[in-house]
Amino acid sequence: MTGALSADARAVLRDWAPEAPEQSSLRHAYLGLLAARPDDACLRACEPGHLTASAVLFDAAGEHVLLTLHPRVGLWLQLGGHCEPEDLSLAGAALREATEESGIDGLVVDPDPVHLEVHPITCSLGVPTRHFDVRFAVRAPAGAEPRRSDESLDLRWWPVDALPPESGLEPMVAAARARLTAQRDG
């Protein structure tokens, strides 16, 4: 199924038109990775770097975002992680990760990315690599109560205008919130 995921990633990123110039530059870098590594760019085994999928998970009102206290990184982050061989799409991978990590059923994912970020990390393979993270807006149903998984030290709803200090999550959350607002108003 990796071929389907790579094809989806190429199509989604090719068709996405980010407003911010730096996001457009990153989009081209992602497409370059996918062209250079068509068979494994979406798999953690791709040591030079690989695509990952994240969820900016909002409550039903769009006023709070669910963040996880990541055990290895020690920071409050969005939900998400590695694509799996059975994933057919990046949005599907983000939705799977959000469901697994939040314990919330009935999540709804927007199929278009909202934000990209590349960051260096040492993955579970124990070698330094880079995550080419593709972030998607996800909405929880009304009254959703998260349940912490083993992949998190803590889960917490954060007001979108009061994110963890020095988290650097503001641009990602703002982009995702703008997408949800445009959907609601459009």
Protein backbone atom coordinates (compact mmCIF):
# COMPACT_ATOMS: atom_id res chain seq x y z
CA MET A 1 0.00 0.00 0.00
CA THR A 2 3.03 2.28 0.21
CA GLY A 3 2.61 3.14 -3.49
CA ALA A 4 -0.90 4.44 -2.83
CA LEU A 5 0.33 6.56 0.07
CA SER A 6 3.20 8.04 -1.96
CA ALA A 7 0.83 8.79 -4.85
CA ASP A 8 -1.61 10.46 -2.45
CA ALA A 9 1.20 12.51 -0.87
CA ARG A 10 2.41 13.70 -4.28
CA ALA A 11 -1.12 14.64 -5.39
CA VAL A 12 -2.07 16.36 -2.13
CA LEU A 13 1.13 18.40 -1.97
CA ARG A 14 1.11 19.18 -5.69
CA ASP A 15 -2.45 20.53 -5.50
CA TRP A 16 -2.11 22.39 -2.18
CA ALA A 17 -1.65 26.17 -2.52
CA PRO A 18 -0.38 27.57 0.78
CA GLU A 19 -0.69 31.30 1.31
CA ALA A 20 2.63 31.78 3.14
CA PRO A 21 5.77 31.87 0.94
CA GLU A 22 7.79 29.75 3.40
CA GLN A 23 5.09 27.08 3.29
CA SER A 24 5.26 27.09 -0.52
CA SER A 25 9.04 26.60 -0.37
CA LEU A 26 8.62 23.68 2.04
CA ARG A 27 5.97 22.16 -0.23
CA HIS A 28 8.53 22.11 -3.06
CA ALA A 29 11.10 20.43 -0.78
CA TYR A 30 8.55 17.75 0.16
CA LEU A 31 7.79 17.13 -3.51
CA GLY A 32 11.55 16.85 -4.15
CA LEU A 33 11.86 14.19 -1.44
CA LEU A 34 8.91 12.28 -2.89
CA ALA A 35 10.46 12.43 -6.38
CA ALA A 36 13.87 11.30 -5.13
CA ARG A 37 12.52 8.52 -2.88
CA PRO A 38 9.25 7.36 -4.52
CA ASP A 39 9.28 3.96 -2.81
CA ASP A 40 10.03 4.89 0.80
CA ALA A 41 9.65 8.65 1.45
CA CYS A 42 6.54 7.96 3.54
CA LEU A 43 8.13 5.22 5.66
CA ARG A 44 10.20 5.60 8.83
CA ALA A 45 12.83 3.31 7.26
CA CYS A 46 13.80 6.18 4.91
CA GLU A 47 16.84 7.37 6.88
CA PRO A 48 17.52 10.65 5.01
CA GLY A 49 14.05 11.82 6.05
CA HIS A 50 10.42 10.78 5.72
CA LEU A 51 6.94 12.23 5.69
CA THR A 52 4.92 12.12 8.89
CA ALA A 53 1.28 13.09 9.46
CA SER A 54 -0.03 15.27 12.27
CA ALA A 55 -3.42 16.42 13.47
CA VAL A 56 -4.24 19.84 14.83
CA LEU A 57 -7.18 18.51 16.86
CA PHE A 58 -9.83 21.08 17.80
CA ASP A 59 -12.80 20.70 20.08
CA ALA A 60 -16.25 20.95 18.48
CA ALA A 61 -16.39 24.72 19.05
CA GLY A 62 -12.93 25.29 17.56
CA GLU A 63 -11.82 27.13 20.69
CA HIS A 64 -9.36 24.58 22.11
CA VAL A 65 -6.69 22.36 20.62
CA LEU A 66 -5.69 19.00 22.11
CA LEU A 67 -1.95 18.69 22.71
CA THR A 68 0.13 15.80 23.98
CA LEU A 69 3.10 16.03 26.31
CA HIS A 70 5.50 13.98 24.21
CA PRO A 71 7.54 11.53 26.32
CA ARG A 72 10.76 11.63 24.28
CA VAL A 73 10.73 15.28 23.27
CA GLY A 74 9.38 16.63 26.58
CA LEU A 75 7.24 19.31 24.90
CA TRP A 76 3.56 19.91 24.28
CA LEU A 77 2.94 18.98 20.64
CA GLN A 78 0.14 18.24 18.22
CA LEU A 79 -0.92 14.62 17.82
CA GLY A 80 0.63 12.64 15.02
CA GLY A 81 3.45 10.43 13.93
CA HIS A 82 4.77 8.01 11.37
CA CYS A 83 2.82 6.77 8.41
CA GLU A 84 2.22 3.04 8.39
CA PRO A 85 2.37 0.71 5.35
CA GLU A 86 -1.42 0.22 5.50
CA ASP A 87 -2.15 3.98 5.33
CA LEU A 88 -3.68 4.97 2.00
CA SER A 89 -3.49 8.75 2.47
CA LEU A 90 -1.68 11.36 4.53
CA ALA A 91 -4.99 12.69 5.88
CA GLY A 92 -5.95 9.13 6.81
CA ALA A 93 -2.63 8.66 8.62
CA ALA A 94 -3.19 11.91 10.55
CA LEU A 95 -6.71 10.79 11.47
CA ARG A 96 -5.46 7.34 12.57
CA GLU A 97 -2.75 8.92 14.74
CA ALA A 98 -5.20 11.42 16.27
CA THR A 99 -7.70 8.68 17.09
CA GLU A 100 -5.03 6.41 18.60
CA GLU A 101 -3.38 9.15 20.65
CA SER A 102 -6.54 10.94 21.82
CA GLY A 103 -8.82 7.95 22.40
CA ILE A 104 -11.63 9.98 20.77
CA ASP A 105 -13.91 8.31 18.23
CA GLY A 106 -15.77 10.22 15.54
CA LEU A 107 -13.00 12.65 14.59
CA VAL A 108 -13.33 14.43 11.25
CA VAL A 109 -10.23 15.37 9.22
CA ASP A 110 -9.98 18.03 6.52
CA PRO A 111 -8.22 16.31 3.58
CA ASP A 112 -6.08 19.35 2.68
CA PRO A 113 -2.91 20.17 4.63
CA VAL A 114 -2.82 23.32 6.73
CA HIS A 115 0.88 23.51 7.63
CA LEU A 116 4.26 21.91 6.94
CA GLU A 117 7.37 21.70 9.10
CA VAL A 118 10.68 19.89 8.77
CA HIS A 119 12.53 19.08 11.98
CA PRO A 120 15.56 16.94 12.85
CA ILE A 121 14.91 14.01 15.15
CA THR A 122 16.30 10.63 16.12
CA CYS A 123 13.48 8.18 15.43
CA SER A 124 12.84 4.76 16.85
CA LEU A 125 15.45 3.38 14.46
CA GLY A 126 18.10 5.17 16.54
CA VAL A 127 19.60 7.17 13.68
CA PRO A 128 19.35 10.92 13.11
CA THR A 129 16.84 11.80 10.42
CA ARG A 130 14.30 14.48 9.55
CA HIS A 131 10.53 14.47 9.80
CA PHE A 132 8.76 16.16 6.90
CA ASP A 133 5.58 16.71 8.89
CA VAL A 134 2.29 17.36 7.08
CA ARG A 135 -0.34 18.82 9.40
CA PHE A 136 -4.12 18.53 8.99
CA ALA A 137 -7.03 20.21 10.79
CA VAL A 138 -9.16 17.72 12.70
CA ARG A 139 -12.35 18.36 14.62
CA ALA A 140 -13.63 16.37 17.62
CA PRO A 141 -17.33 15.74 18.19
CA ALA A 142 -19.19 17.73 20.87
CA GLY A 143 -18.45 16.54 24.40
CA ALA A 144 -15.36 14.54 23.39
CA GLU A 145 -13.25 13.45 26.35
CA PRO A 146 -9.66 12.43 25.51
CA ARG A 147 -8.06 9.32 26.98
CA ARG A 148 -4.28 9.31 27.30
CA SER A 149 -2.47 6.52 25.47
CA ASP A 150 0.93 5.03 26.24
CA GLU A 151 2.37 7.39 23.61
CA SER A 152 1.82 10.43 25.84
CA LEU A 153 2.75 11.67 29.30
CA ASP A 154 -0.34 13.88 29.36
CA LEU A 155 -3.15 15.18 27.13
CA ARG A 156 -4.71 18.59 27.59
CA TRP A 157 -7.11 20.92 25.80
CA TRP A 158 -5.39 24.30 25.38
CA PRO A 159 -7.23 27.51 24.45
CA VAL A 160 -6.16 28.49 20.93
CA ASP A 161 -5.10 31.91 22.24
CA ALA A 162 -3.18 30.53 25.24
CA LEU A 163 -0.90 27.78 23.91
CA PRO A 164 2.00 26.47 26.00
CA PRO A 165 4.69 29.14 26.46
CA GLU A 166 7.42 29.12 23.82
CA SER A 167 5.81 26.16 22.06
CA GLY A 168 6.12 27.64 18.58
CA LEU A 169 2.75 26.07 17.71
CA GLU A 170 1.00 29.37 16.99
CA PRO A 171 1.52 29.44 13.18
CA MET A 172 0.30 25.85 12.80
CA VAL A 173 -2.75 26.38 15.04
CA ALA A 174 -3.59 29.69 13.34
CA ALA A 175 -3.45 28.08 9.89
CA ALA A 176 -5.64 25.18 11.00
CA ARG A 177 -8.13 27.46 12.72
CA ALA A 178 -8.35 29.66 9.62
CA ARG A 179 -9.19 26.56 7.55
CA LEU A 180 -11.94 25.49 9.96
CA THR A 181 -13.37 29.02 10.05
CA ALA A 182 -13.39 29.23 6.25
CA GLN A 183 -15.23 25.89 6.07
CA ARG A 184 -17.81 27.00 8.61
CA ASP A 185 -18.37 30.38 6.97
CA GLY A 186 -18.12 29.16 3.39
